Amino acid sequence: MVKLRYEIEGGNFDLAGGASSQVKKVLKQLNIDPVLIKKIVVAMYEGEVNIVAHAYKGQIEVQIFPDRVEMKLTDEGPGIPDVEAAMKEGFSTASQRVREMGFGAGMGLPNMKKNTDELRIETEVGKGTTLIMTKYLAYE
Amino acid sequence: MSSNEKFHHALVVDDNKCIRCTHCIKTCPTEAIRMVNGKVEIREERCVDCGQCMRVCPHKAISIEQDDLVQIENYRFKVLLIPSVFIGQFPYAYTEDQIYRSLLKLGFTHVYEVEQPIEVLKTLIRREIRENKSNLPVISSFCPAVVRLIRIKYPAFTEQIMRVKAPHDLVAHYILENFKKQGVSPDDVGFFYVTPCAAKITAVKSPIGEEVSIINGVINSNHLYNKAMSVIEKVDELDVEPFKKELTKEGIQWSLTHGETWWQRAKTISVDGIHNAIRFLERMENGQVSGFDFLELRACDRSCAGGVLLSQNRFLVVERLKMRARLYPASSVKMEAEGYGRFSGLEPLAVTDEIKPRPLMLYGSDTFKALEKMERARNIMCHLPGIDCAACGAPTCRALAEDMVNGLAKMSDCIFIQQQWQNQGKVSPQKAFQKMEKKWGENRFDPDCTKKGAKDESF
């Protein structure tokens, strides 16, 4: 099992996507189906951008097992007051500033759900959010 | 061509000239070079022939193989194919006609710039974009180093690469067809291509997407330039116009950055320099680039004007070609006047077979084993210093760790680890030195004044 860990800085859009890009490189070296890699990376990128856009700071832990990839994204931030609403496409609480940078289209959580097999959300308003995503790697 | 074919490589290291300085090891964009038993080794499956190593070698120890000029004598018609950037090598004082004549004096019967029936390439690019709406951007196949880079590092993009031959192939077919019309047997015609870089040599010797190249020999651009300069004259007697009949604005600038994009209406982007190309492909792979129809990627800075086998300043070359281009008609204007008909037979000849991915698997193709190796390599990384000094013979600490888990290197290759082990009494200084000598070769630690900044810089 390979374990990777990345610290994410809130508000730093310059670096947003850096962790996902690293994970992509690692997955490519493991000869995992490019279609699956793309899904994993898209899901992780959304989560990474969410931390940058909404939280003060956070961290991403990725564990690669022979049969699955688990991503745990933890942040200290405002939390999600209405998870059900946040799961709807187009729902966004992103600030104008964030939207002007091309983020905050309200596709974050829906994209994460769409591209992974399991998505668990633990969130507390005013404290932070933890997302756990799992993608199973199908073998032929 | 199967995806298991052996890559032909044009780059050769001269062990006598090499002082084992690691410049090449560190610059290689695919981490293909290692120091093994006092010798530089290029790992064939990784090398994309970009020539960066040759560029940075301070001792000119890396060279490019080429064919002997003598072999032109085997043919009745000796056709020299030069890239437009070759014209840019000569001092402005010489006109392009004088340059052409100097090349004829060297024994060639015909001299053509390769970027000629360019309307065919333009047509094929436009068509490819139109017919591949679901899989854009179409990626140019012009730069062979980039094509190889994509095949090994970005295999998922391989099917987006244009299946079209390079201009030198196309012009050779065009000339050959004309010879045939005059009743000349193809066996009597020899094509010799002057290459601005290593990758183009490789593209001729082991072409991707076709069985055999139509080109009979490759000549190193620097070599030919020196020969031409020794016979060039400022007299104008011979008419060389027939060789330039199909030259256009687009053709002359084709091999420069934006050469394949400036005339397009589609949404295009041009990236030059192999490290820039890598960064761009990474971004594209991350899904952070979208909306482009066509992607022109070139391994050299300023594209072929910066070819590793050219000696003139690349910016001056670009300037000269741009000045020249002004004097030639746009290919669209030429098409309107003369029609496309004479080129239509070329289209089927310009298309290559399928280009297959050839993914480079650092840890082998078995995911389970790869995962295990990767875990070990990451553990090893905790012990390596992370300064990427290359004193172990690998370009980075990470590359050394990868080599270790693949059984190609040892922990003791790291000089930091060696020092630590000596300090801890785990290894004797003598033993440690022997290991260094084995890696770097005997005599490597003797004083040597033949190097840049020392007394003798005459290498």
PDB file of N, CA, C and O in Angstrom, chain B residues 314-355:
ATOM      1  N   ARG B 314      19.423  31.043 -33.131  1.00  0.00           N
ATOM      2  CA  ARG B 314      18.068  30.670 -33.533  1.00  0.00           C
ATOM      3  C   ARG B 314      17.174  31.881 -33.825  1.00  0.00           C
ATOM      4  O   ARG B 314      16.314  31.828 -34.684  1.00  0.00           O
ATOM      5  N   PHE B 315      17.398  32.975 -33.129  1.00  0.00           N
ATOM      6  CA  PHE B 315      16.556  34.159 -33.349  1.00  0.00           C
ATOM      7  C   PHE B 315      16.863  34.776 -34.714  1.00  0.00           C
ATOM      8  O   PHE B 315      15.974  35.255 -35.410  1.00  0.00           O
ATOM      9  N   LEU B 316      18.138  34.744 -35.094  1.00  0.00           N
ATOM     10  CA  LEU B 316      18.518  35.258 -36.406  1.00  0.00           C
ATOM     11  C   LEU B 316      17.958  34.377 -37.514  1.00  0.00           C
ATOM     12  O   LEU B 316      17.550  34.866 -38.564  1.00  0.00           O
ATOM     13  N   VAL B 317      17.929  33.073 -37.255  1.00  0.00           N
ATOM     14  CA  VAL B 317      17.382  32.149 -38.258  1.00  0.00           C
ATOM     15  C   VAL B 317      15.901  32.451 -38.479  1.00  0.00           C
ATOM     16  O   VAL B 317      15.427  32.544 -39.614  1.00  0.00           O
ATOM     17  N   VAL B 318      15.184  32.642 -37.384  1.00  0.00           N
ATOM     18  CA  VAL B 318      13.753  32.943 -37.486  1.00  0.00           C
ATOM     19  C   VAL B 318      13.568  34.229 -38.301  1.00  0.00           C
ATOM     20  O   VAL B 318      12.732  34.293 -39.204  1.00  0.00           O
ATOM     21  N   GLU B 319      14.385  35.227 -38.009  1.00  0.00           N
ATOM     22  CA  GLU B 319      14.288  36.504 -38.722  1.00  0.00           C
ATOM     23  C   GLU B 319      14.505  36.319 -40.207  1.00  0.00           C
ATOM     24  O   GLU B 319      13.750  36.827 -41.026  1.00  0.00           O
ATOM     25  N   ARG B 320      15.536  35.578 -40.550  1.00  0.00           N
ATOM     26  CA  ARG B 320      15.846  35.409 -41.970  1.00  0.00           C
ATOM     27  C   ARG B 320      14.697  34.699 -42.688  1.00  0.00           C
ATOM     28  O   ARG B 320      14.315  35.072 -43.797  1.00  0.00           O
ATOM     29  N   LEU B 321      14.160  33.676 -42.048  1.00  0.00           N
ATOM     30  CA  LEU B 321      13.074  32.942 -42.701  1.00  0.00           C
ATOM     31  C   LEU B 321      11.836  33.827 -42.840  1.00  0.00           C
ATOM     32  O   LEU B 321      11.124  33.764 -43.845  1.00  0.00           O
ATOM     33  N   LYS B 322      11.588  34.651 -41.849  1.00  0.00           N
ATOM     34  CA  LYS B 322      10.416  35.530 -41.928  1.00  0.00           C
ATOM     35  C   LYS B 322      10.583  36.547 -43.056  1.00  0.00           C
ATOM     36  O   LYS B 322       9.625  36.850 -43.779  1.00  0.00           O
ATOM     37  N   MET B 323      11.790  37.066 -43.195  1.00  0.00           N
ATOM     38  CA  MET B 323      12.076  37.990 -44.300  1.00  0.00           C
ATOM     39  C   MET B 323      11.882  37.292 -45.639  1.00  0.00           C
ATOM     40  O   MET B 323      11.279  37.832 -46.557  1.00  0.00           O
ATOM     41  N   ARG B 324      12.387  36.087 -45.729  1.00  0.00           N
ATOM     42  CA  ARG B 324      12.243  35.325 -46.974  1.00  0.00           C
ATOM     43  C   ARG B 324      10.786  35.087 -47.299  1.00  0.00           C
ATOM     44  O   ARG B 324      10.367  35.209 -48.447  1.00  0.00           O
ATOM     45  N   ALA B 325      10.035  34.707 -46.256  1.00  0.00           N
ATOM     46  CA  ALA B 325       8.634  34.321 -46.471  1.00  0.00           C
ATOM     47  C   ALA B 325       7.850  35.453 -47.134  1.00  0.00           C
ATOM     48  O   ALA B 325       6.940  35.215 -47.926  1.00  0.00           O
ATOM     49  N   ARG B 326       8.237  36.681 -46.842  1.00  0.00           N
ATOM     50  CA  ARG B 326       7.525  37.824 -47.433  1.00  0.00           C
ATOM     51  C   ARG B 326       7.599  37.818 -48.952  1.00  0.00           C
ATOM     52  O   ARG B 326       6.732  38.359 -49.626  1.00  0.00           O
ATOM     53  N   LEU B 327       8.665  37.252 -49.489  1.00  0.00           N
ATOM     54  CA  LEU B 327       8.885  37.288 -50.933  1.00  0.00           C
ATOM     55  C   LEU B 327       8.153  36.155 -51.662  1.00  0.00           C
ATOM     56  O   LEU B 327       8.158  36.099 -52.881  1.00  0.00           O
ATOM     57  N   TYR B 328       7.545  35.255 -50.903  1.00  0.00           N
ATOM     58  CA  TYR B 328       6.911  34.106 -51.541  1.00  0.00           C
ATOM     59  C   TYR B 328       5.384  34.189 -51.421  1.00  0.00           C
ATOM     60  O   TYR B 328       4.869  34.806 -50.491  1.00  0.00           O
ATOM     61  N   PRO B 329       4.671  33.579 -52.374  1.00  0.00           N
ATOM     62  CA  PRO B 329       3.201  33.657 -52.331  1.00  0.00           C
ATOM     63  C   PRO B 329       2.624  32.806 -51.211  1.00  0.00           C
ATOM     64  O   PRO B 329       3.237  31.819 -50.804  1.00  0.00           O
ATOM     65  N   ALA B 330       1.470  33.203 -50.730  1.00  0.00           N
ATOM     66  CA  ALA B 330       0.746  32.351 -49.776  1.00  0.00           C
ATOM     67  C   ALA B 330       0.274  31.116 -50.528  1.00  0.00           C
ATOM     68  O   ALA B 330      -0.043  31.191 -51.714  1.00  0.00           O
ATOM     69  N   SER B 331       0.223  29.989 -49.839  1.00  0.00           N
ATOM     70  CA  SER B 331      -0.127  28.753 -50.558  1.00  0.00           C
ATOM     71  C   SER B 331      -1.560  28.812 -51.071  1.00  0.00           C
ATOM     72  O   SER B 331      -1.876  28.256 -52.126  1.00  0.00           O
ATOM     73  N   SER B 332      -2.433  29.532 -50.337  1.00  0.00           N
ATOM     74  CA  SER B 332      -3.824  29.618 -50.809  1.00  0.00           C
ATOM     75  C   SER B 332      -3.902  30.377 -52.140  1.00  0.00           C
ATOM     76  O   SER B 332      -4.648  29.995 -53.040  1.00  0.00           O
ATOM     77  N   VAL B 333      -3.096  31.421 -52.272  1.00  0.00           N
ATOM     78  CA  VAL B 333      -3.075  32.203 -53.517  1.00  0.00           C
ATOM     79  C   VAL B 333      -2.572  31.323 -54.662  1.00  0.00           C
ATOM     80  O   VAL B 333      -3.136  31.302 -55.766  1.00  0.00           O
ATOM     81  N   LYS B 334      -1.541  30.571 -54.360  1.00  0.00           N
ATOM     82  CA  LYS B 334      -0.966  29.673 -55.357  1.00  0.00           C
ATOM     83  C   LYS B 334      -1.979  28.608 -55.789  1.00  0.00           C
ATOM     84  O   LYS B 334      -2.078  28.257 -56.953  1.00  0.00           O
ATOM     85  N   MET B 335      -2.742  28.125 -54.791  1.00  0.00           N
ATOM     86  CA  MET B 335      -3.752  27.106 -55.100  1.00  0.00           C
ATOM     87  C   MET B 335      -4.818  27.656 -56.026  1.00  0.00           C
ATOM     88  O   MET B 335      -5.254  26.979 -56.952  1.00  0.00           O
ATOM     89  N   GLU B 336      -5.213  28.903 -55.765  1.00  0.00           N
ATOM     90  CA  GLU B 336      -6.247  29.501 -56.603  1.00  0.00           C
ATOM     91  C   GLU B 336      -5.765  29.616 -58.042  1.00  0.00           C
ATOM     92  O   GLU B 336      -6.513  29.374 -58.974  1.00  0.00           O
ATOM     93  N   ALA B 337      -4.509  29.981 -58.213  1.00  0.00           N
ATOM     94  CA  ALA B 337      -3.963  30.170 -59.549  1.00  0.00           C
ATOM     95  C   ALA B 337      -3.682  28.841 -60.249  1.00  0.00           C
ATOM     96  O   ALA B 337      -3.962  28.674 -61.427  1.00  0.00           O
ATOM     97  N   GLU B 338      -3.160  27.870 -59.485  1.00  0.00           N
ATOM     98  CA  GLU B 338      -2.663  26.660 -60.144  1.00  0.00           C
ATOM     99  C   GLU B 338      -3.468  25.404 -59.825  1.00  0.00           C
ATOM    100  O   GLU B 338      -3.243  24.358 -60.419  1.00  0.00           O
ATOM    101  N   GLY B 339      -4.374  25.511 -58.858  1.00  0.00           N
ATOM    102  CA  GLY B 339      -5.209  24.356 -58.519  1.00  0.00           C
ATOM    103  C   GLY B 339      -4.505  23.374 -57.610  1.00  0.00           C
ATOM    104  O   GLY B 339      -3.275  23.400 -57.469  1.00  0.00           O
ATOM    105  N   TYR B 340      -5.283  22.496 -56.977  1.00  0.00           N
ATOM    106  CA  TYR B 340      -4.748  21.529 -56.018  1.00  0.00           C
ATOM    107  C   TYR B 340      -4.493  20.192 -56.695  1.00  0.00           C
ATOM    108  O   TYR B 340      -3.828  19.313 -56.158  1.00  0.00           O
ATOM    109  N   GLY B 341      -5.035  20.079 -57.931  1.00  0.00           N
ATOM    110  CA  GLY B 341      -5.016  18.798 -58.651  1.00  0.00           C
ATOM    111  C   GLY B 341      -3.678  18.092 -58.668  1.00  0.00           C
ATOM    112  O   GLY B 341      -3.596  16.888 -58.438  1.00  0.00           O
ATOM    113  N   ARG B 342      -2.610  18.834 -58.884  1.00  0.00           N
ATOM    114  CA  ARG B 342      -1.307  18.172 -59.018  1.00  0.00           C
ATOM    115  C   ARG B 342      -0.832  17.550 -57.709  1.00  0.00           C
ATOM    116  O   ARG B 342       0.113  16.776 -57.681  1.00  0.00           O
ATOM    117  N   PHE B 343      -1.480  17.892 -56.604  1.00  0.00           N
ATOM    118  CA  PHE B 343      -1.097  17.327 -55.309  1.00  0.00           C
ATOM    119  C   PHE B 343      -2.017  16.195 -54.850  1.00  0.00           C
ATOM    120  O   PHE B 343      -1.681  15.470 -53.920  1.00  0.00           O
ATOM    121  N   SER B 344      -3.179  16.072 -55.496  1.00  0.00           N
ATOM    122  CA  SER B 344      -4.187  15.182 -54.910  1.00  0.00           C
ATOM    123  C   SER B 344      -3.696  13.735 -54.803  1.00  0.00           C
ATOM    124  O   SER B 344      -4.061  13.025 -53.876  1.00  0.00           O
ATOM    125  N   GLY B 345      -2.835  13.324 -55.720  1.00  0.00           N
ATOM    126  CA  GLY B 345      -2.294  11.964 -55.650  1.00  0.00           C
ATOM    127  C   GLY B 345      -1.373  11.761 -54.459  1.00  0.00           C
ATOM    128  O   GLY B 345      -1.069  10.631 -54.076  1.00  0.00           O
ATOM    129  N   LEU B 346      -0.931  12.860 -53.863  1.00  0.00           N
ATOM    130  CA  LEU B 346       0.014  12.770 -52.746  1.00  0.00           C
ATOM    131  C   LEU B 346      -0.648  12.410 -51.426  1.00  0.00           C
ATOM    132  O   LEU B 346      -0.022  11.874 -50.532  1.00  0.00           O
ATOM    133  N   GLU B 347      -1.935  12.760 -51.335  1.00  0.00           N
ATOM    134  CA  GLU B 347      -2.626  12.584 -50.047  1.00  0.00           C
ATOM    135  C   GLU B 347      -2.495  11.185 -49.464  1.00  0.00           C
ATOM    136  O   GLU B 347      -2.103  11.032 -48.314  1.00  0.00           O
ATOM    137  N   PRO B 348      -2.815  10.138 -50.270  1.00  0.00           N
ATOM    138  CA  PRO B 348      -2.686   8.794 -49.683  1.00  0.00           C
ATOM    139  C   PRO B 348      -1.252   8.484 -49.257  1.00  0.00           C
ATOM    140  O   PRO B 348      -1.031   7.738 -48.287  1.00  0.00           O
ATOM    141  N   LEU B 349      -0.268   9.059 -49.946  1.00  0.00           N
ATOM    142  CA  LEU B 349       1.133   8.806 -49.601  1.00  0.00           C
ATOM    143  C   LEU B 349       1.548   9.534 -48.323  1.00  0.00           C
ATOM    144  O   LEU B 349       2.535   9.187 -47.690  1.00  0.00           O
ATOM    145  N   ALA B 350       0.789  10.556 -47.978  1.00  0.00           N
ATOM    146  CA  ALA B 350       1.158  11.372 -46.818  1.00  0.00           C
ATOM    147  C   ALA B 350       0.656  10.805 -45.505  1.00  0.00           C
ATOM    148  O   ALA B 350       1.095  11.216 -44.438  1.00  0.00           O
ATOM    149  N   VAL B 351      -0.267   9.844 -45.599  1.00  0.00           N
ATOM    150  CA  VAL B 351      -0.875   9.318 -44.373  1.00  0.00           C
ATOM    151  C   VAL B 351      -0.049   8.150 -43.838  1.00  0.00           C
ATOM    152  O   VAL B 351       0.393   7.291 -44.593  1.00  0.00           O
ATOM    153  N   THR B 352       0.176   8.116 -42.518  1.00  0.00           N
ATOM    154  CA  THR B 352       0.940   7.018 -41.918  1.00  0.00           C
ATOM    155  C   THR B 352      -0.007   5.970 -41.340  1.00  0.00           C
ATOM    156  O   THR B 352      -1.204   6.209 -41.228  1.00  0.00           O
ATOM    157  N   ASP B 353       0.560   4.837 -40.968  1.00  0.00           N
ATOM    158  CA  ASP B 353      -0.228   3.818 -40.268  1.00  0.00           C
ATOM    159  C   ASP B 353      -0.520   4.321 -38.856  1.00  0.00           C
ATOM    160  O   ASP B 353      -0.070   5.386 -38.463  1.00  0.00           O
ATOM    161  N   GLU B 354      -1.198   3.487 -38.114  1.00  0.00           N
ATOM    162  CA  GLU B 354      -1.550   3.854 -36.745  1.00  0.00           C
ATOM    163  C   GLU B 354      -0.288   4.079 -35.894  1.00  0.00           C
ATOM    164  O   GLU B 354       0.686   3.344 -36.008  1.00  0.00           O
ATOM    165  N   ILE B 355      -0.328   5.101 -35.041  1.00  0.00           N
ATOM    166  CA  ILE B 355       0.776   5.339 -34.119  1.00  0.00           C
ATOM    167  C   ILE B 355       0.361   4.756 -32.768  1.00  0.00           C
ATOM    168  O   ILE B 355      -0.668   5.131 -32.223  1.00  0.00           O
TER     169      ILE B 355
END
